[in-house]
mmCIF file of C-alpha atoms in Angstrom:
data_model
loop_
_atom_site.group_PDB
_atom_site.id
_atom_site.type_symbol
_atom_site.label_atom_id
_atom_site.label_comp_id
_atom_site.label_asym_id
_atom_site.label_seq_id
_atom_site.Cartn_x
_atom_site.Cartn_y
_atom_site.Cartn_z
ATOM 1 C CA UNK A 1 73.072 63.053 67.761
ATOM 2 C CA UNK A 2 75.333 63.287 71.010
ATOM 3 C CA UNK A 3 78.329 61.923 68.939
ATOM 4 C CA UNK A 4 77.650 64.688 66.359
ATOM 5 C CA UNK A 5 77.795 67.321 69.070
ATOM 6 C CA UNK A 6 80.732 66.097 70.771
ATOM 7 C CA UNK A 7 82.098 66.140 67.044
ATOM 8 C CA UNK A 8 81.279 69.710 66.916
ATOM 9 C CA UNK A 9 82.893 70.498 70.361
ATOM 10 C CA UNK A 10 86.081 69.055 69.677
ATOM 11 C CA UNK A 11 86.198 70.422 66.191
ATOM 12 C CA UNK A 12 85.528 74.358 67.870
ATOM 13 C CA UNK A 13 88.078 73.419 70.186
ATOM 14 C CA UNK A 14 90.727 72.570 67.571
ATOM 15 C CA UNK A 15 89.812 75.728 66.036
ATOM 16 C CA UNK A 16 90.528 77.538 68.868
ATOM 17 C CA UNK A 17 93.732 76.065 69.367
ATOM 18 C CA UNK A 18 94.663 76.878 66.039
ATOM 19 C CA UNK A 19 93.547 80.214 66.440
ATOM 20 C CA UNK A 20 95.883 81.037 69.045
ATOM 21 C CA UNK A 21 98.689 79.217 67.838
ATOM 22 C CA UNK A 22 98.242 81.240 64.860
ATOM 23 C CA UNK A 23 98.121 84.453 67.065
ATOM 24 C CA UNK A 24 101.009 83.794 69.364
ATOM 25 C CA UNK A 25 102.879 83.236 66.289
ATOM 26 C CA UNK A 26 102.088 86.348 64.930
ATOM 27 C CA UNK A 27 102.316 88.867 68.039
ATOM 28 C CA UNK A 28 106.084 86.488 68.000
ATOM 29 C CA UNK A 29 107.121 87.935 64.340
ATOM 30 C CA UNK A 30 105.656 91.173 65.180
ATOM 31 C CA UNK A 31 107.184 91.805 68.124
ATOM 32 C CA UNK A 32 110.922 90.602 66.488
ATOM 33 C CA UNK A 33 109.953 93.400 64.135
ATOM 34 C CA UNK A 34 109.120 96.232 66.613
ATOM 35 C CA UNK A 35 112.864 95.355 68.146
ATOM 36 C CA UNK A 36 114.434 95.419 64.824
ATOM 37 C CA UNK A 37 112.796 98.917 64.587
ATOM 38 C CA UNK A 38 114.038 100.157 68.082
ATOM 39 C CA UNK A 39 109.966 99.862 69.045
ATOM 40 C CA UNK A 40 110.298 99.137 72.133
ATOM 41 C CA UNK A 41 106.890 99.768 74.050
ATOM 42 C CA UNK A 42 104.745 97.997 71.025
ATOM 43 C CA UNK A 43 107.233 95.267 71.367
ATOM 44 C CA UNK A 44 106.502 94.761 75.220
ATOM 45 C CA UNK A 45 102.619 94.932 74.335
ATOM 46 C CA UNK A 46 103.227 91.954 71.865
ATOM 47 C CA UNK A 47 105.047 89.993 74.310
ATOM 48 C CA UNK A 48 102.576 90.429 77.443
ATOM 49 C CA UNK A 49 100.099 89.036 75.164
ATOM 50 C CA UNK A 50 101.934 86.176 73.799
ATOM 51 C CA UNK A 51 102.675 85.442 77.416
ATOM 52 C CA UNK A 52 99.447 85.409 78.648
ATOM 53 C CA UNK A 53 98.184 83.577 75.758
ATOM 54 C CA UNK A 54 100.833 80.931 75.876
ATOM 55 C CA UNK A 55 102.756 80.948 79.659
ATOM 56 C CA UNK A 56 104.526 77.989 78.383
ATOM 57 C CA UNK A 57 106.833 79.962 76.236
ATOM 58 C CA UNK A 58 107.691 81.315 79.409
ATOM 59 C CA UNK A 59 111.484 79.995 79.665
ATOM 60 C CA UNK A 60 111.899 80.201 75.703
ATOM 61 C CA UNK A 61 111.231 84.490 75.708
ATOM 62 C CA UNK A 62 112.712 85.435 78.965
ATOM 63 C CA UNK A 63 115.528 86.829 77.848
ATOM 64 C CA UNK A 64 114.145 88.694 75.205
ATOM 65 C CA UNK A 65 111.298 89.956 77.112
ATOM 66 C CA UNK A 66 113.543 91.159 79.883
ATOM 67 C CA UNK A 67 115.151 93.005 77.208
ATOM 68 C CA UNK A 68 112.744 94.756 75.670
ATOM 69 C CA UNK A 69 110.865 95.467 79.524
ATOM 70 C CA UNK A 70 114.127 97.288 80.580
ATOM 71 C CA UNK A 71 114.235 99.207 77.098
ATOM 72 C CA UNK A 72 111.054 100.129 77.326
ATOM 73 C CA UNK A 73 111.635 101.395 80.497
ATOM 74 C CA UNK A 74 114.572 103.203 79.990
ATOM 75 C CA UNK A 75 112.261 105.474 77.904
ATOM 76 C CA UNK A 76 109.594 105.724 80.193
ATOM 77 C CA UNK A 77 112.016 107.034 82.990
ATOM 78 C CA UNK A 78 113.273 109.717 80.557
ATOM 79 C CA UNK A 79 109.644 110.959 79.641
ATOM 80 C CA UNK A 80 108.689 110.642 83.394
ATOM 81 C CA UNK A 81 106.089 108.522 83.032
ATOM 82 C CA UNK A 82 106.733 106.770 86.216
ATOM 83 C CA UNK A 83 103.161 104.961 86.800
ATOM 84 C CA UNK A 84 103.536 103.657 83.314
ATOM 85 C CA UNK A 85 107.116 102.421 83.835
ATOM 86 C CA UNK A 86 105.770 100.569 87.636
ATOM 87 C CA UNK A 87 102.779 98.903 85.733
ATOM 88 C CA UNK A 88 105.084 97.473 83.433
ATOM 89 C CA UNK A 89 107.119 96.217 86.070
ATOM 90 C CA UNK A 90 104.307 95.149 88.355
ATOM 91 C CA UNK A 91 103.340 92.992 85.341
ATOM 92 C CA UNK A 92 106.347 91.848 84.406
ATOM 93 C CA UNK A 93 106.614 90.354 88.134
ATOM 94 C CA UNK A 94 103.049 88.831 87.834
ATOM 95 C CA UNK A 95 104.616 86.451 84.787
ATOM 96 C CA UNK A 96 108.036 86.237 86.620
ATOM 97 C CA UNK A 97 107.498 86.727 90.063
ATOM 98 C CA UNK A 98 110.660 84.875 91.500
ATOM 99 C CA UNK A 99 113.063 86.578 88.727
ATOM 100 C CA UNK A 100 115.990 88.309 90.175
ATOM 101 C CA UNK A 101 116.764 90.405 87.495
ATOM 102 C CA UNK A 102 113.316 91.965 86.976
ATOM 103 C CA UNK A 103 113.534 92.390 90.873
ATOM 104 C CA UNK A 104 116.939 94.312 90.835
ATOM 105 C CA UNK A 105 116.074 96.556 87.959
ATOM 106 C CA UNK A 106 113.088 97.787 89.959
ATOM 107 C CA UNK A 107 115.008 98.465 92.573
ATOM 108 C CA UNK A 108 117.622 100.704 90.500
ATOM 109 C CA UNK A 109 114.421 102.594 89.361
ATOM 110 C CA UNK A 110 112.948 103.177 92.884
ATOM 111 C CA UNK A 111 116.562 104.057 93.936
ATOM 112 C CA UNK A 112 117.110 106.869 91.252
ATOM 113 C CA UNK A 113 113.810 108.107 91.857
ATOM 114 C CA UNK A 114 114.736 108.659 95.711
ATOM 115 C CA UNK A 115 112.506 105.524 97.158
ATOM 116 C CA UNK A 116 115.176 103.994 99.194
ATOM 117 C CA UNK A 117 113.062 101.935 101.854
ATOM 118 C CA UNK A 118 111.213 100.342 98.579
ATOM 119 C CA UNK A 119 114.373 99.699 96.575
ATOM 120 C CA UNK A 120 115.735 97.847 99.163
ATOM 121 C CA UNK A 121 112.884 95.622 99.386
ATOM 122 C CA UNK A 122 113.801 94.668 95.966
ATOM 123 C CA UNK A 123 117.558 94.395 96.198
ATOM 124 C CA UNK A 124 116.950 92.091 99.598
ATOM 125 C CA UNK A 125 114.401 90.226 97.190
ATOM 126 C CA UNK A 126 116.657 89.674 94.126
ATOM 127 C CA UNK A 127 119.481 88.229 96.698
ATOM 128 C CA UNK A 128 117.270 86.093 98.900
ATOM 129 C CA UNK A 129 115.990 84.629 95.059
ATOM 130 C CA UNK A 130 119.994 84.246 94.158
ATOM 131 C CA UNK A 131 122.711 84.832 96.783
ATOM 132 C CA UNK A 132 125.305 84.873 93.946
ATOM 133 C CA UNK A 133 124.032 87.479 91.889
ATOM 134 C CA UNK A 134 126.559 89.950 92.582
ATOM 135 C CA UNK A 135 124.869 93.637 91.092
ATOM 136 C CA UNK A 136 121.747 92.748 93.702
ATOM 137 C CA UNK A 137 124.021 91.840 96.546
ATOM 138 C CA UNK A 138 126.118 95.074 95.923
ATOM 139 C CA UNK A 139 123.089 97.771 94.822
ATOM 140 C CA UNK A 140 121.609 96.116 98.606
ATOM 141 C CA UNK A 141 124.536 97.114 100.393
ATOM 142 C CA UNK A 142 124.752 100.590 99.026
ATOM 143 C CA UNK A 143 121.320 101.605 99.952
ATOM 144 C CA UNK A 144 121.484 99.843 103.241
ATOM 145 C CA UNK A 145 124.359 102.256 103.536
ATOM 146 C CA UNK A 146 121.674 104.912 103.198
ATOM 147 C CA UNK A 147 119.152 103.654 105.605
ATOM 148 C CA UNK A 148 120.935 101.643 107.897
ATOM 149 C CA UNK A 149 121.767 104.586 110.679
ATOM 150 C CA UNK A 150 125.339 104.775 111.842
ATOM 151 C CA UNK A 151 124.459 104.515 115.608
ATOM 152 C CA UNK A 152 122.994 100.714 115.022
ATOM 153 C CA UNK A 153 126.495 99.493 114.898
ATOM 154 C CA UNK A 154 127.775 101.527 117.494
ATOM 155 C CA UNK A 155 124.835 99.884 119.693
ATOM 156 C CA UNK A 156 125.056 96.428 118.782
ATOM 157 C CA UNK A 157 128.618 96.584 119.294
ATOM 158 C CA UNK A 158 128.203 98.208 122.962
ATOM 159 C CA UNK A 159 128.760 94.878 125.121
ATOM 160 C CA UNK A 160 127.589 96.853 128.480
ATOM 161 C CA UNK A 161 124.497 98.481 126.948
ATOM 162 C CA UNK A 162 123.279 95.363 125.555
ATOM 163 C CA UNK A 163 123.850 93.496 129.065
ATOM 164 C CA UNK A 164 122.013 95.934 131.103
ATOM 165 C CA UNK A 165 118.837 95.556 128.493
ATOM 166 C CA UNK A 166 119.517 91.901 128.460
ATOM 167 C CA UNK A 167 119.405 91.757 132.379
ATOM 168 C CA UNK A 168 116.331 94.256 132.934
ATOM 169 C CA UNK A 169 114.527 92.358 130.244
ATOM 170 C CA UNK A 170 115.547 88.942 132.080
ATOM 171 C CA UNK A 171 114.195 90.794 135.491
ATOM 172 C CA UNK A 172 110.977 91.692 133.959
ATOM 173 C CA UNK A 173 109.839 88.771 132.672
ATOM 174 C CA UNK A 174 111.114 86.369 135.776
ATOM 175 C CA UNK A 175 108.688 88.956 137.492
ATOM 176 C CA UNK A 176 105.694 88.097 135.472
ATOM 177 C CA UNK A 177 106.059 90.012 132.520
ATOM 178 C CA UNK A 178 104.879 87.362 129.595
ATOM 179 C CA UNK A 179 104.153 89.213 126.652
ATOM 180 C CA UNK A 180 106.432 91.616 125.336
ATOM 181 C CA UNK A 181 106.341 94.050 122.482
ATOM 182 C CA UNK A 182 109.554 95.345 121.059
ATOM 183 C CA UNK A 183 109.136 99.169 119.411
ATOM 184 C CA UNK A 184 111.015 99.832 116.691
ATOM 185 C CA UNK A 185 112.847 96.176 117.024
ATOM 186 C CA UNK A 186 115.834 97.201 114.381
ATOM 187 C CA UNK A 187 117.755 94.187 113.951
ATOM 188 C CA UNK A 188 115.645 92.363 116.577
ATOM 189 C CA UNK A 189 117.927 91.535 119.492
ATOM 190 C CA UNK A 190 115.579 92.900 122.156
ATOM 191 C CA UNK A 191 112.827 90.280 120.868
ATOM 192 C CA UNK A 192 115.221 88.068 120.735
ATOM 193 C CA UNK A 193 116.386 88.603 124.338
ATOM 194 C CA UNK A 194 113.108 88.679 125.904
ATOM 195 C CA UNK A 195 112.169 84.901 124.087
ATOM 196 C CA UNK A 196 115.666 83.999 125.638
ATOM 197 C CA UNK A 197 114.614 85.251 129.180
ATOM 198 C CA UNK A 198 111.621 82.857 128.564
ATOM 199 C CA UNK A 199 108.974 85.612 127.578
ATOM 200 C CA UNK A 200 105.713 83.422 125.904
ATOM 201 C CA UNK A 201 105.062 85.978 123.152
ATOM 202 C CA UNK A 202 106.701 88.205 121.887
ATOM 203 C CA UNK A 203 105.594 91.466 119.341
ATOM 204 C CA UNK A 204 108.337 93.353 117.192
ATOM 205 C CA UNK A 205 107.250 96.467 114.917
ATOM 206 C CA UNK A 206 109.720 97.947 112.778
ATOM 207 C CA UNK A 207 108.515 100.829 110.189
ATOM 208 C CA UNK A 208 111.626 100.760 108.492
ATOM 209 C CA UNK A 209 111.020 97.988 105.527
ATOM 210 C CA UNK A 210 115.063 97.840 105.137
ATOM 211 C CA UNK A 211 115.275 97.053 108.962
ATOM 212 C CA UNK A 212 111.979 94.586 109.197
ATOM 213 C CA UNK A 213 113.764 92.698 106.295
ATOM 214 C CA UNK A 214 116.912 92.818 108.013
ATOM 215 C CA UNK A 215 115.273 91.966 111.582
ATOM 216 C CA UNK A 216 113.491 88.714 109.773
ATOM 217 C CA UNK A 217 116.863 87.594 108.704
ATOM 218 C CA UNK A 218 118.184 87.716 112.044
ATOM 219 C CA UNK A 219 115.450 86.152 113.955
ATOM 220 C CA UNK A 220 115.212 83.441 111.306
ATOM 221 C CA UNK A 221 119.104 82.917 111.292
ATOM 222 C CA UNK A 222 118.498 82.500 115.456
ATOM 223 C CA UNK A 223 115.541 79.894 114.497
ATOM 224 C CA UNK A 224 112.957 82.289 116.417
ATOM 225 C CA UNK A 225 110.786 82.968 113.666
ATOM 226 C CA UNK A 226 108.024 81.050 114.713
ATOM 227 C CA UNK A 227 108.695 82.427 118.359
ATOM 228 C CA UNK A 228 108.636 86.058 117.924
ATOM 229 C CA UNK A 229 105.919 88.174 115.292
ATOM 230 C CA UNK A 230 107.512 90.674 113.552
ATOM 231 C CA UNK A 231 105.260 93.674 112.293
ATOM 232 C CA UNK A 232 106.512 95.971 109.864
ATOM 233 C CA UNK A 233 104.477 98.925 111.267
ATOM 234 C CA UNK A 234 104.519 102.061 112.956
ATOM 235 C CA UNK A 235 103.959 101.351 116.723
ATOM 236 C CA UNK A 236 100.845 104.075 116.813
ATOM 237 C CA UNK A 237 99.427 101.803 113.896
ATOM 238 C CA UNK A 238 99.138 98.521 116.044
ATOM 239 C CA UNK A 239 95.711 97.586 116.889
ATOM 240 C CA UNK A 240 94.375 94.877 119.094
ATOM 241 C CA UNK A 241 93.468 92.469 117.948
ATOM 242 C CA UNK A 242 94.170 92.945 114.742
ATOM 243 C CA UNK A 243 98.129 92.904 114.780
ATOM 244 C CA UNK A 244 98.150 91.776 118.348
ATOM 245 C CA UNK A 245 95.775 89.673 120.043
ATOM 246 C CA UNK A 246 95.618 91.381 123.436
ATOM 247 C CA UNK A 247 97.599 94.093 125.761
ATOM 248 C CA UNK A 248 101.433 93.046 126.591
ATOM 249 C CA UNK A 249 102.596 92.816 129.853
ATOM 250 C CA UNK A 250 106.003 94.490 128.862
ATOM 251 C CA UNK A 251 107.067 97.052 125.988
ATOM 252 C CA UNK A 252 110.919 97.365 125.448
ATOM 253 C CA UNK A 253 112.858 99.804 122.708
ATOM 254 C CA UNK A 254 115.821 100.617 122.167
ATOM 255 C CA UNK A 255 115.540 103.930 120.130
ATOM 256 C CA UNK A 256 116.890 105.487 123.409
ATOM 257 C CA UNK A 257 120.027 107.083 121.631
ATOM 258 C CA UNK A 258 121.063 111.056 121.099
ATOM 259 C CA UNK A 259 117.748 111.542 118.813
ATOM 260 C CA UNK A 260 116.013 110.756 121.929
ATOM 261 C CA UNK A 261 113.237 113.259 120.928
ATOM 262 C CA UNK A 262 113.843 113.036 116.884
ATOM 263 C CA UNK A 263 113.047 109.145 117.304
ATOM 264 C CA UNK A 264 109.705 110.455 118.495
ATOM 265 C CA UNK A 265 110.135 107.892 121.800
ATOM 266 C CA UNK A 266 108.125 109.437 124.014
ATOM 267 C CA UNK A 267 104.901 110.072 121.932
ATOM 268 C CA UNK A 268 105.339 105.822 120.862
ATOM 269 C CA UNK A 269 105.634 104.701 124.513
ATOM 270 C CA UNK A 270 102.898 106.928 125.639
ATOM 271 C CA UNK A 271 100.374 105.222 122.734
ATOM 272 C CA UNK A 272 101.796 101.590 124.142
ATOM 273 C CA UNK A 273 101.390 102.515 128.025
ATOM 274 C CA UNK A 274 97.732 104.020 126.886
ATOM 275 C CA UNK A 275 96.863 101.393 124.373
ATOM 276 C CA UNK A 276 98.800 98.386 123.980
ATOM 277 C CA UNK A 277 100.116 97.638 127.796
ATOM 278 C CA UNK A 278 98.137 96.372 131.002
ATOM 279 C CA UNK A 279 97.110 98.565 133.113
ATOM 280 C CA UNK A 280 98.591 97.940 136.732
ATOM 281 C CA UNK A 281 95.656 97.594 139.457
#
């Protein structure tokens, strides 16, 4: 009797396997059909579920797939059905999650539709996945063109600005001043000058996503990324402990510029001295 019912399992599981064989194979021919036929949406359904049915075909229908995703929508955008056209991506990117390609056309989509901070995300993604694929590497730069504010470069490349932060950061921590938190860190080089002065932890917060990607890069390119904890975060969002385990000791920024007030400086440093800094006695 047990060998007849293992008999019986392994015959249901052959039919099973036969079964979807037989469907993958199908939802295959019909989705070459719905191409043929300029179908593109019912030719997207068939290939999710041949994917998901069979992720070993994977490699063998990426091409295709990415074809028909980008066709499909292409005519989503144009009848603005723009929560159908992100599902479609945000499931194309659960099956291909590290595929450039799917990662830059998303990007081009949030881009059109005006989300610049999220596009980039995407761009920086697609590039980081393949540093030689050149439409990523140039639809990045273009939008970091659009977020990346003018007066950045005009600070980083002020030698005596970043001397006098570099030497009242250096003074502050040689007088006690442990644990720093950087507000609105840009490309990091405050964080990066308070670990130098010999700071023990250090806190970054950047609510730009272009900027926090951009500040990682950095940090990680100076071999600090275990040293310093970038947040991408608004600094009136930080809780303790949550983000950070206790009150710093010292809170830097450098959003000091012509914006002074625009920047909304004041209002962040007042939450910090109120929330996030010791208290002196």
């Amino acid at each position: 009797m047990p060998n007849a019912n293992a008999k019986l399992r392994c015959n249901n599981r052959g039919g099973q396997e036969a079964g979807r064989r037989e469907l993958v194979s199908r939802s295959l021919q019909s989705a070459q059909h719905c191409l043929e036929d300029q179908d593109f949406g019912t030719a997207y359904a068939h290939y999710l579920l041949v994917l998901n049915l069979a992720p070993e075909l994977k490699s063998s229908v990426k091409e295709t797939f990415q074809f028909t995703l980008f066709k499909w929508a292409e005519e989503l955008d144009s009848l603005a059905r723009i929560q159908d056209l992100f599902n479609c991506y945000e499931q194309a990117l659960e099956l291909y999650p590290n595929d450039e390609v799917i990662c830059n056309s998303m990007g081009e989509h949030l881009f059109r539709m005006g989300f610049r901070d999220e596009a980039a995300g995407y761009f920086h993604k697609a590039v980081k996945l393949n540093p030689d694929f050149a439409d990523a590497k140039e639809n990045f730069y273009r939008v970091a063109n659009w977020l990346v504010e003018r007066w950045h470069f005009i600070m980083l490349n002020d030698t005596k600005r970043n001397l006098t932060y570099l030497k009242a950061i250096e003074n502050a921590v040689q007088s006690g001043c442990k644990s720093v938190l950087d507000i609105g860190t840009g490309t990091g080089i405050l964080s990066m000058f308070a670990k130098k002065a010999g700071a023990s932890f250090v806190y970054a917060c950047e609510l730009s996503k272009t900027m926090y990607e951009l500040a990682r890069d950095v940090v990680a390119a100076n071999n600090m990324e275990r040293e310093i904890k970038l947040l991408h975060l608004k600094s009136l969002d930080l809780e303790i402990p949550k983000h950070i385990p206790e009150r710093v000791s010292l809170v830097v920024t450098e959003t000091v510029d012509a914006g002074l007030f625009g920047e909304g400086i004041v209002e962040s440093l007042i939450h910090a001295w109120e929330h996030l800094l010791l208290q002196p006695k």
